[in-house]
mmCIF file of N, CA and C in Angstrom:
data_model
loop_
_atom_site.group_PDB
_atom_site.id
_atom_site.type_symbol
_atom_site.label_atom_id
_atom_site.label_comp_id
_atom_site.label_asym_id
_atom_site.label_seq_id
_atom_site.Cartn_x
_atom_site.Cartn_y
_atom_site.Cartn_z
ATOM 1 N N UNK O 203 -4.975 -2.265 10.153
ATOM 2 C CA UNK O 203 -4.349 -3.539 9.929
ATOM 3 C C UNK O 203 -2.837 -3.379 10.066
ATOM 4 N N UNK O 204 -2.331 -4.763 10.809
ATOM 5 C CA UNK O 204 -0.625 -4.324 10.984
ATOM 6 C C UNK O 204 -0.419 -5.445 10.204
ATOM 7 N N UNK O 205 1.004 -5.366 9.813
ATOM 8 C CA UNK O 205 1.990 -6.467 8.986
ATOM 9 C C UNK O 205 2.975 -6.906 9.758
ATOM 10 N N UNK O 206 3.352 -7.994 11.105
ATOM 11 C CA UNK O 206 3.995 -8.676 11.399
ATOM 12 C C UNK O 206 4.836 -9.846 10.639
ATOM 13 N N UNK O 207 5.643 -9.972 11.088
ATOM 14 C CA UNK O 207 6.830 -11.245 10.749
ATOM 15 C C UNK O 207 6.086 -11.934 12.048
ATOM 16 N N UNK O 208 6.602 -13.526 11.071
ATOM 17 C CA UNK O 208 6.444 -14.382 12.594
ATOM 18 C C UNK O 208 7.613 -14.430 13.157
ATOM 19 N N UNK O 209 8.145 -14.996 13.773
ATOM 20 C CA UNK O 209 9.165 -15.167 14.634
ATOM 21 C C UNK O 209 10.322 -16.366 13.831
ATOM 22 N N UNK O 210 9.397 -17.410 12.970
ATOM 23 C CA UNK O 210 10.837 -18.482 12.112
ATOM 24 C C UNK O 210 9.606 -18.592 11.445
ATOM 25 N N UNK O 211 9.898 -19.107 10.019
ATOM 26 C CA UNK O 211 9.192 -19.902 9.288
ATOM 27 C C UNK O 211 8.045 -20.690 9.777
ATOM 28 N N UNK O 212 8.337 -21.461 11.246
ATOM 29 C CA UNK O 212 7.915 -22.857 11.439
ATOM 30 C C UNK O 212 7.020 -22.231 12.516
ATOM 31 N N UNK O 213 7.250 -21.094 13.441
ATOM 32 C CA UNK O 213 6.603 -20.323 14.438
ATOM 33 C C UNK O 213 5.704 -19.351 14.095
ATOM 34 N N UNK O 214 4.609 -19.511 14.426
ATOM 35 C CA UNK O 214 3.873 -18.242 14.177
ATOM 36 C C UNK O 214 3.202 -17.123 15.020
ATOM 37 N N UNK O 215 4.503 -17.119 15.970
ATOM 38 C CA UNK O 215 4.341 -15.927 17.593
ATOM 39 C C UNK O 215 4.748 -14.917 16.849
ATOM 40 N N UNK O 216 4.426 -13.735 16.955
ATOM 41 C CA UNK O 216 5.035 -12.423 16.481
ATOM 42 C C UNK O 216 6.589 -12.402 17.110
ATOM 43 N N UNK O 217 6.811 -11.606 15.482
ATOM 44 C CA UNK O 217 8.404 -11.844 15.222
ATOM 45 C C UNK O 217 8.732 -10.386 15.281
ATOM 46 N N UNK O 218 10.083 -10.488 15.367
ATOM 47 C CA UNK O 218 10.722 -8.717 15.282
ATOM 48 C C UNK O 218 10.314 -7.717 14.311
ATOM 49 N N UNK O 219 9.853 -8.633 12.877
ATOM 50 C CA UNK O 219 10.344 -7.246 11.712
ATOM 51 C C UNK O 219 8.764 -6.923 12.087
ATOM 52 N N UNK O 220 8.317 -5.382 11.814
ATOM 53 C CA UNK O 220 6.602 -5.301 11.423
ATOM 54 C C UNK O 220 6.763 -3.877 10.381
ATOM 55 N N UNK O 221 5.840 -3.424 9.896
ATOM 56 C CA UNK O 221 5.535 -2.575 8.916
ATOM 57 C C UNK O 221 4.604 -1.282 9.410
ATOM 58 N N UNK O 222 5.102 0.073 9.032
ATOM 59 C CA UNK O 222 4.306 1.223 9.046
ATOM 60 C C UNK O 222 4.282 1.945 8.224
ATOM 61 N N UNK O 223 3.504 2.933 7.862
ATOM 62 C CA UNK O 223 3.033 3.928 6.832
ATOM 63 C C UNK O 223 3.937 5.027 8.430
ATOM 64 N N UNK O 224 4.923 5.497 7.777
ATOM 65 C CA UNK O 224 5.948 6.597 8.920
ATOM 66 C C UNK O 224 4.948 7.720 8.263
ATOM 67 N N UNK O 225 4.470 9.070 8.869
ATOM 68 C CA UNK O 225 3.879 10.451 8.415
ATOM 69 C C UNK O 225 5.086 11.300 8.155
ATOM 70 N N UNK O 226 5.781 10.930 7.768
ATOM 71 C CA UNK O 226 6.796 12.712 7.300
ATOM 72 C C UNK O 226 6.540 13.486 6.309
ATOM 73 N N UNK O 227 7.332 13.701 6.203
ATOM 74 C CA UNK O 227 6.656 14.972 5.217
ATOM 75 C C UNK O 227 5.975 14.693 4.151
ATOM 76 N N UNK O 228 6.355 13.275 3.822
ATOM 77 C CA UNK O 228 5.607 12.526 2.460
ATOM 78 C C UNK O 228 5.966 11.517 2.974
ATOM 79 N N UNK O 229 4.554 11.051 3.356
ATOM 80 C CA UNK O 229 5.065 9.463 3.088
ATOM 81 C C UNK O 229 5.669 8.379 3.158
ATOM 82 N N UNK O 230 6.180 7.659 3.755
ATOM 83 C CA UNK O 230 6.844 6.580 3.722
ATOM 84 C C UNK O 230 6.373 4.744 3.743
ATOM 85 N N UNK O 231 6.732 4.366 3.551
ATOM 86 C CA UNK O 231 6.764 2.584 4.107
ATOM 87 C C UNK O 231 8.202 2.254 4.892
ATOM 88 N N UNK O 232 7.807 1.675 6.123
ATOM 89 C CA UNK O 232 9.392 1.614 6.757
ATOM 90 C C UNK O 232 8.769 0.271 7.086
ATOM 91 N N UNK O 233 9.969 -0.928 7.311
ATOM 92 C CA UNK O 233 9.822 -2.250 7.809
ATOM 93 C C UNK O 233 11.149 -1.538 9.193
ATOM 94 N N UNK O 234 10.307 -2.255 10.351
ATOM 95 C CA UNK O 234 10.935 -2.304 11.154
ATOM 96 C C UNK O 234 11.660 -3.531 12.216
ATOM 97 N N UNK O 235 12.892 -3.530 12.325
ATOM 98 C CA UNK O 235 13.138 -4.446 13.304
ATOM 99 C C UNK O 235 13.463 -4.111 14.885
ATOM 100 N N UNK O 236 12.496 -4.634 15.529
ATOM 101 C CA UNK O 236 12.175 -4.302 16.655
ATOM 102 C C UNK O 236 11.766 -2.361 16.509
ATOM 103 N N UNK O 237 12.896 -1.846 17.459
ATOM 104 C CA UNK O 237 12.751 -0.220 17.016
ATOM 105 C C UNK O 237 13.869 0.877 16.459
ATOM 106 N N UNK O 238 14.308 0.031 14.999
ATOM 107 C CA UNK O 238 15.108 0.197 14.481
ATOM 108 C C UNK O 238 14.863 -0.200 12.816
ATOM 109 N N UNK O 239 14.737 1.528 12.261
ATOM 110 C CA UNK O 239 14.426 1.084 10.564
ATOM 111 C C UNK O 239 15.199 0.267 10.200
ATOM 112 N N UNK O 240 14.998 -0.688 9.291
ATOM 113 C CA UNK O 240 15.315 -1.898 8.336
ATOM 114 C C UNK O 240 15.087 -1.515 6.949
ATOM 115 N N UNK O 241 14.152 -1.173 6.224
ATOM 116 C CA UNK O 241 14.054 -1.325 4.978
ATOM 117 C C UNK O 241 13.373 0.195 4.939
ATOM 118 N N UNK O 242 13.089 1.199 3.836
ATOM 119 C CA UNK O 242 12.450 1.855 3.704
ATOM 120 C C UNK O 242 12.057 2.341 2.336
ATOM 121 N N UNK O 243 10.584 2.493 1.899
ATOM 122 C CA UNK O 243 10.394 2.588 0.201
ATOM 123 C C UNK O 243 10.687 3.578 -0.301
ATOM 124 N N UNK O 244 11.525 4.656 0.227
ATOM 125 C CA UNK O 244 11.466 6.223 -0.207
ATOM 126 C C UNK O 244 10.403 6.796 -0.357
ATOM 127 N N UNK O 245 10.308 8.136 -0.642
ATOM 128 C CA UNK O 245 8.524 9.173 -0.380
ATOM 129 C C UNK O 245 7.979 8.863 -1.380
ATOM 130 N N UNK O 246 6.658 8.695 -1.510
ATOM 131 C CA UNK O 246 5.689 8.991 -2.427
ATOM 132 C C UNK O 246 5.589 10.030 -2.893
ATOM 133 N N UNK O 247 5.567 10.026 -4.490
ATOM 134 C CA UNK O 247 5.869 10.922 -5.300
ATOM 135 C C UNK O 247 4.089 11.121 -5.988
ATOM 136 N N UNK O 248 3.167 10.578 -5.136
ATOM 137 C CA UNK O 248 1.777 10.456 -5.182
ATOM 138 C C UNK O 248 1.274 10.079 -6.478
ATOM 139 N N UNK O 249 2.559 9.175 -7.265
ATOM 140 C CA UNK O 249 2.213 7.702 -7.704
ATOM 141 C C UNK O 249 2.761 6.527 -7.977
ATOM 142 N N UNK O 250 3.970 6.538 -7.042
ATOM 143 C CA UNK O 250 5.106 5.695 -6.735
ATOM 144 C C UNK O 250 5.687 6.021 -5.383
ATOM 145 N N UNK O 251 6.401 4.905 -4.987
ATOM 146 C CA UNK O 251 7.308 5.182 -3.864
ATOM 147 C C UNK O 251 8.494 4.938 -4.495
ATOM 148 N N UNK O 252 9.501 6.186 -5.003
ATOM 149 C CA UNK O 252 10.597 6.455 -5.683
ATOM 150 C C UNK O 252 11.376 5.727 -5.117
ATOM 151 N N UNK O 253 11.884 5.246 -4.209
ATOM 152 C CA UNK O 253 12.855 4.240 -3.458
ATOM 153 C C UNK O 253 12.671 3.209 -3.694
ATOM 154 N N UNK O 254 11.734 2.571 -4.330
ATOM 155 C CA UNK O 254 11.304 0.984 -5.343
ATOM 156 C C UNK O 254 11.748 1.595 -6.405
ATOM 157 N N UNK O 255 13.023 0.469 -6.735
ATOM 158 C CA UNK O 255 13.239 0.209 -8.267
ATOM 159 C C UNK O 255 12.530 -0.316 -9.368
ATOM 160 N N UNK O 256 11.950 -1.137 -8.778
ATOM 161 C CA UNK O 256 11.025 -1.928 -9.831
ATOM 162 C C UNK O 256 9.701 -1.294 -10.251
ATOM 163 N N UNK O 257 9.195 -0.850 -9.410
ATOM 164 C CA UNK O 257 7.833 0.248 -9.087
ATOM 165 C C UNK O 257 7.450 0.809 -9.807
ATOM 166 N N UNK O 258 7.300 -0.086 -11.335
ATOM 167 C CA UNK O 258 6.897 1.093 -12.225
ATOM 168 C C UNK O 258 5.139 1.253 -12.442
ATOM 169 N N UNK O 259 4.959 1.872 -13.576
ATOM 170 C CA UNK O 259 3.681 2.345 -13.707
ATOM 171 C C UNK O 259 2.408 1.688 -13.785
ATOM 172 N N UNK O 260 2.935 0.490 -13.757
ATOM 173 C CA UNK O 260 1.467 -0.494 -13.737
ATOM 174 C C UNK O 260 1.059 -0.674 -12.239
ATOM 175 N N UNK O 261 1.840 0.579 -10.723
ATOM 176 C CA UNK O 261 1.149 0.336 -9.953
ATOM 177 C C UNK O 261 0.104 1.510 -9.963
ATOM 178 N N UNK O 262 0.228 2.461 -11.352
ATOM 179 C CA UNK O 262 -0.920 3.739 -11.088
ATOM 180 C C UNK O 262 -2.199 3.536 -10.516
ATOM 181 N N UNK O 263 -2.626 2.175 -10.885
ATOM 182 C CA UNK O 263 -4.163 2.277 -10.853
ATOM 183 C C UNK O 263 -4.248 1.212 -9.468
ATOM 184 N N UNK O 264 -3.150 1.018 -8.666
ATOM 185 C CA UNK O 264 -3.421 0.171 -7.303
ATOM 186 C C UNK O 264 -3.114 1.026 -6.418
ATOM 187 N N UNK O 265 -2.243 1.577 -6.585
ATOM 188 C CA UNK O 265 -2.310 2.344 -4.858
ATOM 189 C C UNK O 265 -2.697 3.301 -4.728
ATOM 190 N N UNK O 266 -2.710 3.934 -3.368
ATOM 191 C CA UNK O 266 -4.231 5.007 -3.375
ATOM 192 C C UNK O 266 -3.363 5.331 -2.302
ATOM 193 N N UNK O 267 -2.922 6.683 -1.801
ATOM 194 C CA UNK O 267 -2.697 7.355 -0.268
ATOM 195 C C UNK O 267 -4.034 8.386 0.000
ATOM 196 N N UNK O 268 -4.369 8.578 1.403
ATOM 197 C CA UNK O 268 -5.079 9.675 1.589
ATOM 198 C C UNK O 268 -4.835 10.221 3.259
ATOM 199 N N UNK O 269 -4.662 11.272 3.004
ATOM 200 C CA UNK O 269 -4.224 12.061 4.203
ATOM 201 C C UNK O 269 -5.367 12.593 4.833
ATOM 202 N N UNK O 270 -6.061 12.607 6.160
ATOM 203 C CA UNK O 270 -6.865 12.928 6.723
ATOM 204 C C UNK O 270 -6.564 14.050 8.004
ATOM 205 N N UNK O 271 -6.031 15.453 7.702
ATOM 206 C CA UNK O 271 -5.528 16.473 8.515
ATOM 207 C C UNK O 271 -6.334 16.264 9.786
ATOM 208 N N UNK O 272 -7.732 16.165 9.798
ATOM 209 C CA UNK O 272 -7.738 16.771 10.832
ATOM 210 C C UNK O 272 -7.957 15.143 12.029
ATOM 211 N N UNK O 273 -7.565 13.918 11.453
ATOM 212 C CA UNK O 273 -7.279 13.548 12.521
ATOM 213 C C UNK O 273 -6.054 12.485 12.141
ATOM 214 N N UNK O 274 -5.120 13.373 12.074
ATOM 215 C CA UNK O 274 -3.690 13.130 11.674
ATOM 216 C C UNK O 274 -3.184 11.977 11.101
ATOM 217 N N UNK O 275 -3.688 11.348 10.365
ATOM 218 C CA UNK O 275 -3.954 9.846 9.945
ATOM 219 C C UNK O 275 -3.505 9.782 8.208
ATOM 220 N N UNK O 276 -2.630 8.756 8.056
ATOM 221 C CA UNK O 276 -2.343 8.835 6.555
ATOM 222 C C UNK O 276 -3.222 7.198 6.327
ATOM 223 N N UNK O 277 -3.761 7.103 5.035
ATOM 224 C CA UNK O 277 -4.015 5.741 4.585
ATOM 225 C C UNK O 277 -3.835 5.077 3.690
ATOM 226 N N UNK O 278 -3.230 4.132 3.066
ATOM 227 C CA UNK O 278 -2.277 3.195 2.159
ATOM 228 C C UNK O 278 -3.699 2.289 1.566
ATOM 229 N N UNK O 279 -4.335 2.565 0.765
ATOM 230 C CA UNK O 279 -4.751 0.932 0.006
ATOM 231 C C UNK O 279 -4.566 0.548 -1.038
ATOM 232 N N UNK O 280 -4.810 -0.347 -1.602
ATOM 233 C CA UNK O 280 -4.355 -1.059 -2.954
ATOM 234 C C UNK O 280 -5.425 -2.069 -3.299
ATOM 235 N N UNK O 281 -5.837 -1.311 -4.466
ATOM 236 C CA UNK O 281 -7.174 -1.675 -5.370
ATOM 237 C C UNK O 281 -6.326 -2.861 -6.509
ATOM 238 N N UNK O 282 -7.356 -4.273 -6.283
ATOM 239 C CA UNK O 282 -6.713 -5.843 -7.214
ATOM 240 C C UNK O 282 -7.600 -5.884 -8.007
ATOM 241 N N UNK O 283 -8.615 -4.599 -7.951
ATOM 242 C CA UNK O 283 -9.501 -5.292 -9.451
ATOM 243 C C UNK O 283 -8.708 -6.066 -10.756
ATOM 244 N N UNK O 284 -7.793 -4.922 -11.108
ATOM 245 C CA UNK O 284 -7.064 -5.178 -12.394
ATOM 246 C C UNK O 284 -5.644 -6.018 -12.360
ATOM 247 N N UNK O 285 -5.660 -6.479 -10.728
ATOM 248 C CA UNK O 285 -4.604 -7.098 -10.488
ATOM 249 C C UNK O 285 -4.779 -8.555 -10.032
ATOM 250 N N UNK O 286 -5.927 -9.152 -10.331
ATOM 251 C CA UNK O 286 -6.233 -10.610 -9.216
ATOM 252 C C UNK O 286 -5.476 -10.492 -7.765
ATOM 253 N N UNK O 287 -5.012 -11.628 -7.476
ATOM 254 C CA UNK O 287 -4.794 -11.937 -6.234
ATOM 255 C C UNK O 287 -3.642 -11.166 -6.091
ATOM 256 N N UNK O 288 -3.454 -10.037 -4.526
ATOM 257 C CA UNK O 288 -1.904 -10.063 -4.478
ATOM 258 C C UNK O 288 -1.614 -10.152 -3.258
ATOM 259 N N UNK O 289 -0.380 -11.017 -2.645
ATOM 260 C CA UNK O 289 -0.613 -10.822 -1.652
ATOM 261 C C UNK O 289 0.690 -10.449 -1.001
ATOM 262 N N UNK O 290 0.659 -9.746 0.387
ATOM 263 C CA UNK O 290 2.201 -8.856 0.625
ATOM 264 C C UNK O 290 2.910 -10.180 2.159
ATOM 265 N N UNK O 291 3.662 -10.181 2.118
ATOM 266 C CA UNK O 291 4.419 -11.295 3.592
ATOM 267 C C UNK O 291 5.642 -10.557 3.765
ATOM 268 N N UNK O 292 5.758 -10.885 5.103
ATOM 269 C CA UNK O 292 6.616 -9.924 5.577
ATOM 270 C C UNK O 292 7.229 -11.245 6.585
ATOM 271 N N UNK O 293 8.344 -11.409 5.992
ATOM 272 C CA UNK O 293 8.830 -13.439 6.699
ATOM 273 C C UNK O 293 9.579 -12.654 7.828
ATOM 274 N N UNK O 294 10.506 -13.606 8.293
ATOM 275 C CA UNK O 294 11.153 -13.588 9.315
ATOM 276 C C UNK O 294 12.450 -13.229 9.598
ATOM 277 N N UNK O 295 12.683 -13.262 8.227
ATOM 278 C CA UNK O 295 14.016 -12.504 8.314
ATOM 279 C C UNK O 295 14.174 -10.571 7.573
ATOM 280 N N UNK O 296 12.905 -10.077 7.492
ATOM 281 C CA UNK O 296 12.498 -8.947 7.057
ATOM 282 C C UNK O 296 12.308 -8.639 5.673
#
């Protein structure tokens, strides 16, 4: 699954900013515009992304990373049992 921006509020053609899980050495979330980082969450500390201020401990029991070596693949999910609805947007101006 990818995370696009639309293009304006009112447009809904794919827009510049979009979102990746970057593989470095740990981890990342980078928002990108076009092909040029924009925002980035700092590494996962494998139960936060230390570069969120707000990020505290009530996300222990939602996010989940898992690294799959042998076919080079990292994976990001986030469990709402204990959280109802959440939902992530990624607008148009990043």
């Amino acid at each position: 699954m990818n995370l696009t921006s639309w293009r304006t509020p009112f447009d809904p053609f794919v827009g510049s900013f979009s979102l990746s899980i970057e593989r470095l050495k740990i981890p990342e979330v980078f928002v990108w515009n076009g092909t040029r980082p924009y925002w980035r969450s700092g590494p996962w500390n494998g139960q936060i992304f230390i570069g969120i201020q707000d990020m505290g401990t009530w996300y222990l029991n939602g996010f989940h990373f898992e690294k799959d070596s042998t076919r080079g693949t990292v994976d990001l999910s986030f469990r709402v049992d204990d959280f109802g609805l959440v939902i992530y947007a990624l607008n148009s101006l990043g």
